[in-house]
Short mmCIF file of C-alpha atoms and ligand atoms in Angstrom, two decimals:
data_model
loop_
_atom_site.label_atom_id
_atom_site.label_comp_id
_atom_site.label_asym_id
_atom_site.label_seq_id
_atom_site.Cartn_x
_atom_site.Cartn_y
_atom_site.Cartn_z
CA UNK A 1 24.77 36.52 -11.86
CA UNK A 2 24.16 32.81 -11.46
CA UNK A 3 21.55 33.53 -8.83
CA UNK A 4 19.85 36.07 -11.14
CA UNK A 5 19.89 33.64 -14.05
CA UNK A 6 18.33 30.95 -11.87
CA UNK A 7 15.69 33.34 -10.61
CA UNK A 8 14.92 34.44 -14.17
CA UNK A 9 14.70 30.81 -15.26
CA UNK A 10 12.36 30.09 -12.41
CA UNK A 11 10.21 33.09 -13.26
CA UNK A 12 10.14 32.10 -16.93
CA UNK A 13 9.25 28.52 -16.13
CA UNK A 14 6.44 29.73 -13.90
CA UNK A 15 5.09 31.87 -16.75
CA UNK A 16 5.59 29.22 -19.44
CA UNK A 17 4.26 26.41 -17.34
CA UNK A 18 0.77 27.84 -17.22
CA UNK A 19 -0.84 24.89 -18.99
CA UNK A 20 -2.27 21.92 -17.11
CA UNK A 21 -0.25 18.83 -16.23
CA UNK A 22 -0.30 16.66 -19.39
CA UNK A 23 -1.39 13.71 -17.27
CA UNK A 24 -4.44 15.69 -16.11
CA UNK A 25 -5.33 16.41 -19.74
CA UNK A 26 -5.07 12.68 -20.50
CA UNK A 27 -7.16 11.79 -17.47
CA UNK A 28 -9.84 14.27 -18.54
CA UNK A 29 -9.86 12.78 -22.05
CA UNK A 30 -10.02 9.24 -20.64
CA UNK A 31 -13.01 10.10 -18.49
CA UNK A 32 -14.78 11.98 -21.28
CA UNK A 33 -14.24 9.13 -23.74
CA UNK A 34 -13.89 5.42 -23.02
CA UNK A 35 -12.27 5.12 -19.56
CA UNK A 36 -11.77 1.36 -19.85
CA UNK A 37 -10.02 1.65 -23.23
CA UNK A 38 -7.82 4.37 -21.70
CA UNK A 39 -6.72 1.92 -19.01
CA UNK A 40 -8.80 3.13 -16.06
CA UNK A 41 -9.65 0.04 -14.04
CA UNK A 42 -10.95 -1.04 -10.68
CA UNK A 43 -9.24 -3.73 -8.64
CA UNK A 44 -10.65 -5.42 -5.55
CA UNK A 45 -9.02 -6.41 -2.30
CA UNK A 46 -10.69 -8.98 -0.09
CA UNK A 47 -11.95 -8.07 3.38
CA UNK A 48 -11.96 -11.19 5.54
CA UNK A 49 -13.36 -12.35 8.85
CA UNK A 50 -10.25 -12.99 10.95
CA UNK A 51 -11.80 -16.04 12.61
CA UNK A 52 -11.73 -18.11 9.42
CA UNK A 53 -10.14 -15.97 6.70
CA UNK A 54 -13.36 -16.05 4.64
CA UNK A 55 -13.79 -13.17 2.20
CA UNK A 56 -16.95 -11.29 3.19
CA UNK A 57 -16.32 -8.08 1.30
CA UNK A 58 -14.04 -6.21 -1.08
CA UNK A 59 -12.60 -2.72 -1.28
CA UNK A 60 -12.69 -1.15 -4.74
CA UNK A 61 -9.37 0.50 -5.62
CA UNK A 62 -8.79 2.67 -8.69
CA UNK A 63 -6.01 1.62 -11.08
CA UNK A 64 -4.64 3.27 -14.19
CA UNK A 65 -2.87 0.99 -16.64
CA UNK A 66 -1.46 3.93 -18.56
CA UNK A 67 -0.81 3.14 -22.25
CA UNK A 68 2.75 4.54 -22.22
CA UNK A 69 3.72 5.16 -18.58
CA UNK A 70 2.63 1.71 -17.38
CA UNK A 71 0.69 1.04 -14.18
CA UNK A 72 0.15 4.25 -12.20
CA UNK A 73 -0.49 4.24 -8.47
CA UNK A 74 -3.60 5.98 -7.16
CA UNK A 75 -1.14 8.06 -5.12
CA UNK A 76 -0.07 9.55 -8.46
CA UNK A 77 -3.43 10.23 -10.09
CA UNK A 78 -6.01 10.59 -7.28
CA UNK A 79 -4.42 13.81 -5.91
CA UNK A 80 -4.14 15.06 -9.50
CA UNK A 81 -7.83 14.32 -10.05
CA UNK A 82 -8.65 16.16 -6.83
CA UNK A 83 -6.63 19.24 -7.82
CA UNK A 84 -8.13 19.43 -11.30
CA UNK A 85 -11.75 18.76 -10.41
CA UNK A 86 -11.75 15.40 -12.19
CA UNK A 87 -12.27 13.40 -9.00
CA UNK A 88 -16.07 13.55 -9.37
CA UNK A 89 -15.97 11.92 -12.80
CA UNK A 90 -13.27 9.45 -11.78
CA UNK A 91 -15.11 8.53 -8.58
CA UNK A 92 -18.36 8.07 -10.47
CA UNK A 93 -16.60 5.73 -12.91
CA UNK A 94 -15.14 3.68 -10.04
CA UNK A 95 -18.49 3.51 -8.24
CA UNK A 96 -20.48 2.46 -11.33
CA UNK A 97 -17.87 -0.09 -12.34
CA UNK A 98 -17.69 -1.57 -8.85
CA UNK A 99 -21.47 -1.84 -8.44
CA UNK A 100 -21.77 -3.46 -11.89
CA UNK A 101 -18.89 -5.89 -11.21
CA UNK A 102 -20.28 -6.94 -7.82
CA UNK A 103 -23.84 -7.30 -9.14
CA UNK A 104 -22.43 -9.49 -11.91
CA UNK A 105 -20.41 -11.55 -9.42
CA UNK A 106 -23.58 -12.04 -7.37
CA UNK A 107 -25.51 -13.17 -10.44
CA UNK A 108 -22.80 -15.70 -11.31
CA UNK A 109 -21.98 -17.06 -7.84
CA UNK A 110 -24.88 -16.22 -5.53
CA UNK A 111 -22.39 -14.44 -3.28
CA UNK A 112 -23.27 -10.97 -2.11
CA UNK A 113 -20.12 -9.36 -0.80
CA UNK A 114 -19.90 -6.12 1.08
CA UNK A 115 -18.53 -3.47 -1.30
CA UNK A 116 -16.49 -0.56 0.01
CA UNK A 117 -15.66 2.43 -2.20
CA UNK A 118 -13.28 5.30 -1.40
CA UNK A 119 -14.72 8.79 -1.71
CA UNK A 120 -12.71 11.98 -1.37
CA UNK A 121 -13.91 15.15 0.30
CA UNK A 122 -14.62 17.10 -2.90
CA UNK A 123 -16.71 14.26 -4.19
CA UNK A 124 -18.64 13.76 -0.97
CA UNK A 125 -19.46 17.46 -0.60
CA UNK A 126 -20.77 17.76 -4.16
CA UNK A 127 -24.52 18.27 -3.62
CA UNK A 128 -25.24 15.85 -6.48
CA UNK A 129 -23.28 13.00 -4.89
CA UNK A 130 -26.15 11.21 -3.08
CA UNK A 131 -28.19 11.22 -6.32
CA UNK A 132 -25.20 9.93 -8.25
CA UNK A 133 -24.84 7.06 -5.77
CA UNK A 134 -28.56 6.36 -6.02
CA UNK A 135 -28.31 6.24 -9.81
CA UNK A 136 -25.31 3.87 -9.73
CA UNK A 137 -27.20 1.51 -7.43
CA UNK A 138 -30.45 1.70 -9.40
CA UNK A 139 -28.63 1.26 -12.71
CA UNK A 140 -26.85 -1.92 -11.61
CA UNK A 141 -29.31 -3.39 -9.12
CA UNK A 142 -26.61 -3.43 -6.45
CA UNK A 143 -28.20 -2.92 -3.00
CA UNK A 144 -27.45 0.12 -0.84
CA UNK A 145 -27.34 -2.20 2.19
CA UNK A 146 -24.25 -3.96 0.80
CA UNK A 147 -22.41 -0.73 0.05
CA UNK A 148 -19.97 1.16 2.27
CA UNK A 149 -18.60 4.63 1.55
CA UNK A 150 -15.03 5.08 2.85
CA UNK A 151 -13.95 8.55 3.89
CA UNK A 152 -10.76 9.55 5.67
CA UNK A 153 -10.82 11.00 9.13
CA UNK A 154 -8.97 14.10 7.83
CA UNK A 155 -12.25 15.11 6.29
CA UNK A 156 -13.58 15.85 9.74
CA UNK A 157 -10.64 17.84 11.02
CA UNK A 158 -12.34 20.87 9.53
CA UNK A 159 -15.61 19.67 11.09
CA UNK A 160 -17.22 20.09 7.70
CA UNK A 161 -21.00 20.29 8.14
CA UNK A 162 -21.43 19.53 4.41
CA UNK A 163 -19.50 16.26 4.79
CA UNK A 164 -21.49 15.21 7.83
CA UNK A 165 -24.77 16.09 6.09
CA UNK A 166 -23.78 14.07 3.00
CA UNK A 167 -22.93 11.03 5.13
CA UNK A 168 -26.25 11.35 6.96
CA UNK A 169 -28.06 11.38 3.61
CA UNK A 170 -26.17 8.33 2.38
CA UNK A 171 -27.00 6.44 5.56
CA UNK A 172 -30.66 7.38 5.15
CA UNK A 173 -30.37 5.84 1.65
CA UNK A 174 -29.28 2.60 3.36
CA UNK A 175 -25.52 2.76 2.77
CA UNK A 176 -22.93 2.37 5.50
CA UNK A 177 -19.95 4.61 6.19
CA UNK A 178 -16.37 3.69 7.09
CA UNK A 179 -13.73 6.00 8.53
CA UNK A 180 -10.60 5.08 6.54
CA UNK A 181 -6.95 5.32 7.61
CA UNK A 182 -7.97 5.69 11.25
CA UNK A 183 -4.97 6.43 13.42
CA UNK A 184 -3.09 8.60 10.93
CA UNK A 185 -4.88 11.91 11.37
CA UNK A 186 -5.56 14.04 14.33
CA UNK A 187 -9.23 13.25 14.71
CA UNK A 188 -9.63 12.79 18.41
CA UNK A 189 -11.13 9.64 19.77
CA UNK A 190 -13.62 11.89 21.49
CA UNK A 191 -14.97 13.20 18.20
CA UNK A 192 -15.65 9.72 16.88
CA UNK A 193 -19.01 9.58 18.59
CA UNK A 194 -20.23 12.54 16.54
CA UNK A 195 -19.31 10.99 13.19
CA UNK A 196 -22.06 9.29 11.20
CA UNK A 197 -20.10 6.05 10.72
CA UNK A 198 -20.51 2.29 10.93
CA UNK A 199 -16.97 1.00 10.39
CA UNK A 200 -13.54 2.08 11.52
CA UNK A 201 -10.62 1.07 9.28
CA UNK A 202 -7.43 0.95 11.28
CA UNK A 203 -4.55 2.24 9.14
CA UNK A 204 -1.80 -0.19 8.09
CA UNK A 205 0.87 1.95 9.75
CA UNK A 206 -0.82 1.19 13.06
CA UNK A 207 -1.22 -2.49 12.24
CA UNK A 208 2.45 -2.88 11.26
CA UNK A 209 3.55 -1.42 14.59
CA UNK A 210 1.28 -3.81 16.53
CA UNK A 211 3.58 -6.79 16.86
CA UNK A 212 6.66 -4.67 17.52
CA UNK A 213 5.48 -3.06 20.73
CA UNK A 214 3.40 -4.33 23.62
CA UNK A 215 2.25 -0.77 24.20
CA UNK A 216 0.67 -0.80 20.72
CA UNK A 217 -1.10 -4.06 21.48
CA UNK A 218 -2.52 -2.52 24.65
CA UNK A 219 -3.53 0.59 22.73
CA UNK A 220 -5.24 -1.69 20.21
CA UNK A 221 -7.22 -3.26 23.03
CA UNK A 222 -8.53 0.15 24.06
CA UNK A 223 -9.33 1.16 20.48
CA UNK A 224 -11.37 -2.02 20.21
CA UNK A 225 -13.20 -1.24 23.43
CA UNK A 226 -13.84 2.27 22.18
CA UNK A 227 -15.17 1.17 18.79
CA UNK A 228 -17.37 -1.37 20.57
CA UNK A 229 -18.75 1.32 22.85
CA UNK A 230 -19.51 3.51 19.85
CA UNK A 231 -21.10 0.65 17.88
CA UNK A 232 -18.40 0.77 15.20
CA UNK A 233 -17.06 -2.35 13.49
CA UNK A 234 -13.29 -2.45 13.28
CA UNK A 235 -11.48 -3.48 10.09
CA UNK A 236 -7.69 -3.81 10.38
CA UNK A 237 -5.93 -2.66 7.18
CA UNK A 238 -2.57 -3.71 5.77
CA UNK A 239 -2.26 -7.05 7.57
CA UNK A 240 0.90 -8.53 6.04
CA UNK A 241 2.04 -11.30 8.39
CA UNK A 242 0.53 -14.32 10.18
CA UNK A 243 1.77 -12.80 13.48
CA UNK A 244 -0.26 -9.64 12.89
CA UNK A 245 -3.34 -11.68 11.97
CA UNK A 246 -2.93 -13.89 15.08
CA UNK A 247 -2.53 -10.94 17.40
CA UNK A 248 -5.53 -9.09 15.95
CA UNK A 249 -7.62 -12.27 16.20
CA UNK A 250 -6.59 -12.83 19.81
CA UNK A 251 -7.56 -9.24 20.61
CA UNK A 252 -11.01 -9.93 19.22
CA UNK A 253 -10.80 -7.92 15.98
CA UNK A 254 -13.42 -9.30 13.56
CA UNK A 255 -12.36 -8.05 10.13
CA UNK A 256 -9.09 -7.56 8.30
CA UNK A 257 -7.61 -6.75 4.95
CA UNK A 258 -4.06 -6.98 3.64
CA UNK A 259 -1.49 -8.76 1.50
CA UNK A 260 -1.46 -11.66 4.00
CA UNK A 261 -4.98 -12.51 2.82
CA UNK A 262 -5.08 -11.15 -0.72
CA UNK A 263 -3.67 -8.43 -2.95
CA UNK A 264 -6.01 -6.17 -4.90
CA UNK A 265 -7.00 -8.12 -8.05
CA UNK A 266 -9.17 -7.63 -11.15
CA UNK A 267 -12.81 -8.72 -10.77
CA UNK A 268 -12.14 -11.90 -12.80
CA UNK A 269 -9.84 -13.08 -10.00
CA UNK A 270 -12.20 -12.26 -7.12
CA UNK A 271 -14.20 -15.42 -7.65
CA UNK A 272 -11.11 -17.50 -6.87
CA UNK A 273 -10.94 -15.83 -3.44
CA UNK A 274 -14.40 -17.09 -2.48
CA UNK A 275 -14.97 -20.45 -0.88
CA UNK A 276 -17.85 -21.27 -3.18
CA UNK A 277 -20.62 -21.39 -0.59
CA UNK A 278 -23.69 -19.48 -1.75
CA UNK A 279 -24.54 -16.65 0.58
CA UNK A 280 -28.11 -15.45 0.07
CA UNK A 281 -28.04 -12.88 2.87
CA UNK A 282 -25.50 -10.06 3.17
CA UNK A 283 -22.43 -11.52 4.84
CA UNK A 284 -22.03 -8.49 7.06
CA UNK A 285 -25.34 -6.90 7.94
CA UNK A 286 -25.03 -3.12 8.00
CA UNK A 287 -24.69 -1.84 11.52
CA UNK A 288 -26.95 0.89 12.75
CA UNK A 289 -26.49 2.95 15.82
P1 LIG B 1 -6.80 3.13 1.13
O1 LIG B 1 -8.23 3.41 0.86
O2 LIG B 1 -6.34 3.18 2.54
O3 LIG B 1 -6.53 1.70 0.48
C1 LIG B 1 -5.65 0.77 1.01
C2 LIG B 1 -4.32 0.84 0.31
O4 LIG B 1 -3.42 -0.05 0.98
C3 LIG B 1 -4.38 0.37 -1.13
O5 LIG B 1 -3.38 1.11 -1.84
C4 LIG B 1 -3.96 -1.09 -1.01
O6 LIG B 1 -3.44 -1.63 -2.20
C5 LIG B 1 -2.91 -0.98 0.05
N1 LIG B 1 -2.70 -2.24 0.77
C6 LIG B 1 -3.54 -3.28 0.87
N2 LIG B 1 -3.03 -4.26 1.64
C7 LIG B 1 -1.82 -3.82 2.04
C8 LIG B 1 -0.79 -4.41 2.86
O7 LIG B 1 -0.89 -5.52 3.37
N3 LIG B 1 0.32 -3.64 3.06
C9 LIG B 1 0.47 -2.40 2.51
N4 LIG B 1 1.60 -1.75 2.75
N5 LIG B 1 -0.48 -1.83 1.74
C10 LIG B 1 -1.61 -2.53 1.50
P2 LIG B 1 -3.68 1.73 -3.26
O8 LIG B 1 -4.56 0.82 -4.06
O9 LIG B 1 -2.36 2.14 -3.82
O10 LIG B 1 -4.54 3.01 -2.93
C11 LIG B 1 -3.97 4.08 -2.22
C12 LIG B 1 -5.03 5.05 -1.78
O11 LIG B 1 -5.59 5.72 -2.92
C13 LIG B 1 -6.21 4.41 -1.08
O12 LIG B 1 -5.87 4.14 0.27
C14 LIG B 1 -7.26 5.48 -1.23
O13 LIG B 1 -7.09 6.47 -0.24
C15 LIG B 1 -6.90 6.08 -2.59
N6 LIG B 1 -7.83 5.54 -3.59
C16 LIG B 1 -7.78 4.38 -4.28
N7 LIG B 1 -8.83 4.27 -5.11
C17 LIG B 1 -9.58 5.38 -4.94
C18 LIG B 1 -10.81 5.87 -5.51
O14 LIG B 1 -11.48 5.22 -6.34
N8 LIG B 1 -11.25 7.10 -5.07
C19 LIG B 1 -10.58 7.83 -4.15
N9 LIG B 1 -11.09 9.02 -3.77
N10 LIG B 1 -9.45 7.41 -3.59
C20 LIG B 1 -8.94 6.20 -3.98
MG1 LIG B 2 -9.88 2.81 1.65
MG1 LIG B 3 -6.92 3.00 4.42
MG1 LIG B 4 -4.60 4.97 2.70
#
C-alpha cells in the first residue's frame, strides 16, 4: 500500500509539475526586460603570462545576483538556460556586456586585453550566431582580433559539422577559438589537429593534480609538446598555488588563470589588476595556423 501510495504520488507530481522551473521563468523575464536590474552580471578573471604574472586577458563569466536567492553559480543557471532555450539570449547579453566593458576599459586605460567568452553548443550551432557576434563587435567597437570564443571539447565528441563550420566562420571573421576544459572529456589528442582552434585551456582538475604526481608533470610536458606541434597556445586553468605556477612556468607554459593570480571580479575592479602600462597593440596576437 505504501509502495502504491508513493507511486501514485510520483505519478501525480509528474502530472502536476508540468509547468516550467520557476527559476527559468524568472530568467526569461530578466532577459526580456532589464537583465542588469534583474541581477544578471558579467565578472572577469585575469589571464596572465606566467613569466611575469602580467594580466594580458580576461575571461568573461556569467553571474546572477538573484534578488531573493542571492548569488547563483553559473552551474545552477547555465544548464537551465540550455535546457529551456534561453542560452542564446543569455549568451548574447554576456557577449554584448563583455565587449562594451572591455571597449570602455580600453578607452579609459589604453589597455587592450584579450577577451574570452564561453559559448555553449546550442548557441554556437544557431545559424544566426556569427551575425550576432559581428553585431556585438560592431556595436561596441571591440575588435574581433582581441576576442576568443571558448567552447568545450565535449562539443566535438559528436563530431558536429555545424559546430566546426561555425568556428570556421568565426575565425574567418578574425576571432580566435579556445578549447575549454581540455583534459576532462574524451576528445582524443589525435582529433585535436582537426579542430579549428587557437588556444587550449587545460582544465583545473588536471592542473591541481600536477604537483601531486611526477607522472602528471611528465604528461604535461607531452601535452605542451603536442599543443606546440599543433600551433595551439596553452592556457592553464585553476592555478591556485605558487607551486603549481612555478611548475607550469618551468615546463614552459606561457599563460595561466586561477585564484592564485586573481578571482573573477566586476569590471570596475579589473583596472586594479593591470600594471598601468599602456598597451597599444594586442597583448597576445591571435595565432593562425
Ligand atoms: P569555465 O569556462 O571552465 O570557467 C572557469 C571556472 O573556474 C569559473 O567558474 C571560475 O570562477 C573557476 N575558477 C577560476 N579560477 C579557479 C581556481 O583557481 N580554482 C577553481 N577551483 N576554480 C577556478 P564559474 O564562474 O563558476 O563558471 C563555471 C562554468 O560555467 C564555466 O567554466 C563555464 O563553462 C560556464 N559559464 C560561465 N559563464 C558562462 C557564459 O556566459 N556562457 C556559457 N555558455 N557558459 C558559461
Ligand atoms: Mg571557460
Ligand atoms: Mg574551463
Ligand atoms: Mg569548466
